[in-house]
Coordinates of C-alpha atoms in Angstrom, one line a residue:
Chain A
X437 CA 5.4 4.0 -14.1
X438 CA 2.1 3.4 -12.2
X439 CA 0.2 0.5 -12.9
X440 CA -2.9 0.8 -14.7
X441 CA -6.0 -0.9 -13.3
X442 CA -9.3 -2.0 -15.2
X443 CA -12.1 -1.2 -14.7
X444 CA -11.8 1.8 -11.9
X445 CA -15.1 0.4 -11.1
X446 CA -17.3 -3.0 -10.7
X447 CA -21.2 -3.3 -9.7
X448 CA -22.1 -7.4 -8.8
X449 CA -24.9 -8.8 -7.5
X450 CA -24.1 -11.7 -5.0
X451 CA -22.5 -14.8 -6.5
X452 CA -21.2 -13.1 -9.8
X453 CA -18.0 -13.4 -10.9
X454 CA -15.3 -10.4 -11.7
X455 CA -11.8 -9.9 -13.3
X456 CA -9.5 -7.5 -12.0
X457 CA -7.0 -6.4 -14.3
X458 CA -3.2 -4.7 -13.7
X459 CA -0.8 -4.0 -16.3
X460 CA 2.6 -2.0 -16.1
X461 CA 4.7 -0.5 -19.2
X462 CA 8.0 -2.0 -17.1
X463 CA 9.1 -5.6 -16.2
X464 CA 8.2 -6.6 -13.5
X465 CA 9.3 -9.1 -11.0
X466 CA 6.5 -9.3 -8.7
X467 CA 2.7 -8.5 -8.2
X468 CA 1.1 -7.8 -5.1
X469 CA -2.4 -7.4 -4.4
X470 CA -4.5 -5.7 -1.4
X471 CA -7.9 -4.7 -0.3
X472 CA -9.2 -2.1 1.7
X473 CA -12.2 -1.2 2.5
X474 CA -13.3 2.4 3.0
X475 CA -11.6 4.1 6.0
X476 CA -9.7 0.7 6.7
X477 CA -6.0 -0.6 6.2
X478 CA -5.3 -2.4 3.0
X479 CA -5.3 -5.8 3.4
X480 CA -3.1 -8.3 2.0
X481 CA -4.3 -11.0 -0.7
X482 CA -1.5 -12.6 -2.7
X483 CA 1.7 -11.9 -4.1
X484 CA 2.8 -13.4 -7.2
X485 CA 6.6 -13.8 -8.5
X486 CA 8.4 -13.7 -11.9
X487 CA 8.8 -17.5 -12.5
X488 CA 5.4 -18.5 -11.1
X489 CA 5.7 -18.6 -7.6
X490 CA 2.6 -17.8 -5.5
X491 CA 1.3 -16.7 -2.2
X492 CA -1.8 -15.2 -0.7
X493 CA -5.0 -16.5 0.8
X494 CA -6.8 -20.1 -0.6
X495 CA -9.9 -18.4 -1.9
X496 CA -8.1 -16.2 -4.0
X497 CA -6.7 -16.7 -7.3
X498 CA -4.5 -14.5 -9.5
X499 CA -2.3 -15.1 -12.6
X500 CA 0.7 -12.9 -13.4
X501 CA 1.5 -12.9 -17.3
X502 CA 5.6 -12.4 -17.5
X503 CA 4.9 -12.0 -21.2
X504 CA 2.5 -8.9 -21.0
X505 CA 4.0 -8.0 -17.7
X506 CA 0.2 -8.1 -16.7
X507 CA -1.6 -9.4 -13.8
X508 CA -5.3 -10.5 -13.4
X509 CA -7.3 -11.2 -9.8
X510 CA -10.7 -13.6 -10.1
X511 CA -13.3 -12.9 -7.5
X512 CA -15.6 -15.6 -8.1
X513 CA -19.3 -16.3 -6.5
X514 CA -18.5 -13.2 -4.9
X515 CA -19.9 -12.4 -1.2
X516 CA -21.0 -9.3 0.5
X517 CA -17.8 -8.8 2.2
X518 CA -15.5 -8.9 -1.1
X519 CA -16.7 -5.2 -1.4
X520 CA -13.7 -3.1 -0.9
X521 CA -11.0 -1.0 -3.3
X522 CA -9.1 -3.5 -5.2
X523 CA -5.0 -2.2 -5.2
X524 CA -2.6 -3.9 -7.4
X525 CA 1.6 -3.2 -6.1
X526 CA 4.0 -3.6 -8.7
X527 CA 7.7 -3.8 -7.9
X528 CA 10.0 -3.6 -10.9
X529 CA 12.9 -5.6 -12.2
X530 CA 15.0 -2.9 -12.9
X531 CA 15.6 0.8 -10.5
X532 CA 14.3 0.9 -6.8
X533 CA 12.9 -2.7 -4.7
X534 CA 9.7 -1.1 -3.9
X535 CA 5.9 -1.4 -4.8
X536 CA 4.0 1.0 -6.7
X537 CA 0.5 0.9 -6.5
X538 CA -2.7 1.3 -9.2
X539 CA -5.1 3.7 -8.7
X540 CA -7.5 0.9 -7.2
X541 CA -10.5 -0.7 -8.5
X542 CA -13.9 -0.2 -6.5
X543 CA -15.9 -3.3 -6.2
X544 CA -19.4 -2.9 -5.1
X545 CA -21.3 -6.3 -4.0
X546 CA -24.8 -5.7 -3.7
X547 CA -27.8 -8.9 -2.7
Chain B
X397 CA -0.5 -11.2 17.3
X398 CA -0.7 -7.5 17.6
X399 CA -0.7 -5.8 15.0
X400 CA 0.7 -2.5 13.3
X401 CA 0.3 0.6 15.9
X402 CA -0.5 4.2 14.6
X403 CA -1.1 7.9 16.3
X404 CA -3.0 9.6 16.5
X405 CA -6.1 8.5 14.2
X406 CA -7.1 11.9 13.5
X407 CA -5.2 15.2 13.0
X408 CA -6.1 18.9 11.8
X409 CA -3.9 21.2 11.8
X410 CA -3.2 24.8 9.8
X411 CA -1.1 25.1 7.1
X412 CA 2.8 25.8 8.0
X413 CA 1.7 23.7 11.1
X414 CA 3.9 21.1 12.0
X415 CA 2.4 17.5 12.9
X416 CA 4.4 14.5 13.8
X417 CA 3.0 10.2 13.0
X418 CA 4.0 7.7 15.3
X419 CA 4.1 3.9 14.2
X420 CA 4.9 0.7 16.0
X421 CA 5.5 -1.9 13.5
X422 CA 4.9 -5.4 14.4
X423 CA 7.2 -7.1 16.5
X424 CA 10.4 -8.4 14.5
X425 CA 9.5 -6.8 11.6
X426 CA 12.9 -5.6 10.1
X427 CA 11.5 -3.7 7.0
X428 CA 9.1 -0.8 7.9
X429 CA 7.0 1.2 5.2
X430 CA 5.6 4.7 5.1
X431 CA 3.1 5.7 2.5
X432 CA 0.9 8.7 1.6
X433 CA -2.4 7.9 0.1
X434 CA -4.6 10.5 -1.1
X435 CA -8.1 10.4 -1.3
X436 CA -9.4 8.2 -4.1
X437 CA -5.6 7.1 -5.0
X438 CA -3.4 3.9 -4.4
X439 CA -0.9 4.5 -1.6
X440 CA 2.6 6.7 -2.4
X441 CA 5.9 5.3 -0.8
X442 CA 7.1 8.0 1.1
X443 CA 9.9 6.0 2.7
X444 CA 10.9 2.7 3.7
X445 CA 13.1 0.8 6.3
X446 CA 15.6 -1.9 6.5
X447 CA 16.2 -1.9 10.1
X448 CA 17.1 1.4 10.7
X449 CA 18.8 2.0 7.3
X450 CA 16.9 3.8 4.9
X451 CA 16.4 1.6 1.6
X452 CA 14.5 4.3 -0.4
X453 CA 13.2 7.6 -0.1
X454 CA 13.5 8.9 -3.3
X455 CA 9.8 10.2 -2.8
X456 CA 9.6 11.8 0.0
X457 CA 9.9 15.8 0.2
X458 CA 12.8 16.2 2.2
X459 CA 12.5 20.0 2.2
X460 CA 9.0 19.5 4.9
X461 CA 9.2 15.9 5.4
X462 CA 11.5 13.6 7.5
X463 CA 11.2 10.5 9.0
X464 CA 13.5 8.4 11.2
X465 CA 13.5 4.9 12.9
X466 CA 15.3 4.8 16.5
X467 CA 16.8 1.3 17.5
X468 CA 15.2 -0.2 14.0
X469 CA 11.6 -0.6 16.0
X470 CA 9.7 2.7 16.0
X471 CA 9.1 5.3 13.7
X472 CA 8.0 8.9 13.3
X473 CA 7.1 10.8 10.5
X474 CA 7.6 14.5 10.4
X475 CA 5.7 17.3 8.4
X476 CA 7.3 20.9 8.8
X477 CA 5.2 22.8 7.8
X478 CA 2.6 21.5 6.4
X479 CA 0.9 22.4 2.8
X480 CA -2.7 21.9 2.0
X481 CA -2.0 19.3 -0.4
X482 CA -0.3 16.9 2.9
X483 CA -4.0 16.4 3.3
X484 CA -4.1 12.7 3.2
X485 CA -4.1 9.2 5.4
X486 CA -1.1 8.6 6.2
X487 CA -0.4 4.7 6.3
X488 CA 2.8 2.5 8.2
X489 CA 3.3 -0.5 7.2
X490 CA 5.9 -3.4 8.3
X491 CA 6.9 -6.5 6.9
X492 CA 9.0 -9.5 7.7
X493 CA 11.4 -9.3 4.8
X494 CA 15.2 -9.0 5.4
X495 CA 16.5 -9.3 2.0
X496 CA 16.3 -6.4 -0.6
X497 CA 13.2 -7.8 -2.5
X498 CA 9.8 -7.6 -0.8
X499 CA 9.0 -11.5 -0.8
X500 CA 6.2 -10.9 2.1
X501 CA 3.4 -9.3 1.9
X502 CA 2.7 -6.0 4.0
X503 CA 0.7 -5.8 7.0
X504 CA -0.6 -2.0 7.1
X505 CA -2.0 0.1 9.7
X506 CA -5.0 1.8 10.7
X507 CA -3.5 5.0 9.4
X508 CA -3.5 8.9 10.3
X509 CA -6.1 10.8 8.7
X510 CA -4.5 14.5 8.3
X511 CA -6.5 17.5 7.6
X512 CA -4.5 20.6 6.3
X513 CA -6.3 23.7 6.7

């Protein structure tokens, strides 16, 4: 019932654009997604909800495909500090109100 | 505002040790989160708080770990005794939500780094 997340890992130079992929074999009703950097706390970027409500941070931008029950987060003209482990948390429409969370996707930024 | 308190940073401790977390959520918080992430992993849910209810907990080993939250503000986590495979961070989180959906997002802290030997 954990998400999958693609790719596990991402090289960019500065400025380059990436797509961060989550899917999930259940319906979901919402999609969360955080950022840590190593030996930090995850950090919280947007949540999206079933029926196209969003939240999170301006710079940001997600889409959450009810459909595919799939979500996707665009990092673009990325910066230095967008390094970090990528975690999408998925909380189901059905069983327990809770997140699960993907394995994480390392993004590497490098001038 | 201040934000999510953990201790201690650090712990190492034997195996069949026990080892107790301390968190202090963010202030009117009413939902409190504990999670168990592994090295290289997305975080676990070990447990989570409405208040002082428990809302789920359907992952945490109850035969070695137990957690409680006094007066629905603090929170400790319990390990007794430990395994080598409790070797993880060891992450509280708190959020502003008071319905049974999580509508806000999570604001996590620093984290306890355990060591099991």
């Amino acid at each position: 019932q954990q998400p999958v997340q693609s790719p596990q890992a991402v090289i960019l130079r500065e400025g380059e654009d990436a797509v961060i992929n989550c899917s999930s074999s259940k319906a979901l009703y919402s999609v969360h997604w955080y950022r840590q950097k190593h030996g930090e706390a995850p950090v919280f970027l947007m949540i999206l909800l079933k029926g196209g409500e969003q939240k999170g941070h301006e710079k940001i931008s997600a889409s959450f495909n009810e459909k595919k029950q799939q979500s996707s987060l665009y990092l673009t003209a990325s910066q230095l500090s967008y390094s970090g482990t990528y975690f999408c948390g998925t909380e189901f429409i059905q069983g327990a109100q809770k997140l699960v969370f993907g394995q994480g996707t390392r993004l590497t930024i490098n001038p | 505002e201040a934000g999510v308190a953990q201790s201690p940073r650090y712990k190492i401790i034997e195996k069949r040790q026990s080892v107790a977390f301390w968190c202090n959520p963010i202030s009117g918080h009413a939902t409190l989160y504990w999670y168990q992430q592994i090295l290289g992993q997305g975080p676990k849910l070990l447990i989570q708080f409405q208040n002082n209810g428990v809302v789920d907990d359907s992952q945490l080993p109850k035969d070695r770990f137990s957690a409680e939250r006094l007066k629905g503000v603090d929170s400790t986590l319990k390990i007794q005794p430990a395994k080598l495979e409790d070797s993880a961070v060891y992450l509280c989180a708190s959020g502003p939500g008071k319905g049974k959906r999580t509508y806000n997002e999570q604001f996590f802290g620093p984290g306890t780094r355990l060591t099991v030997l």
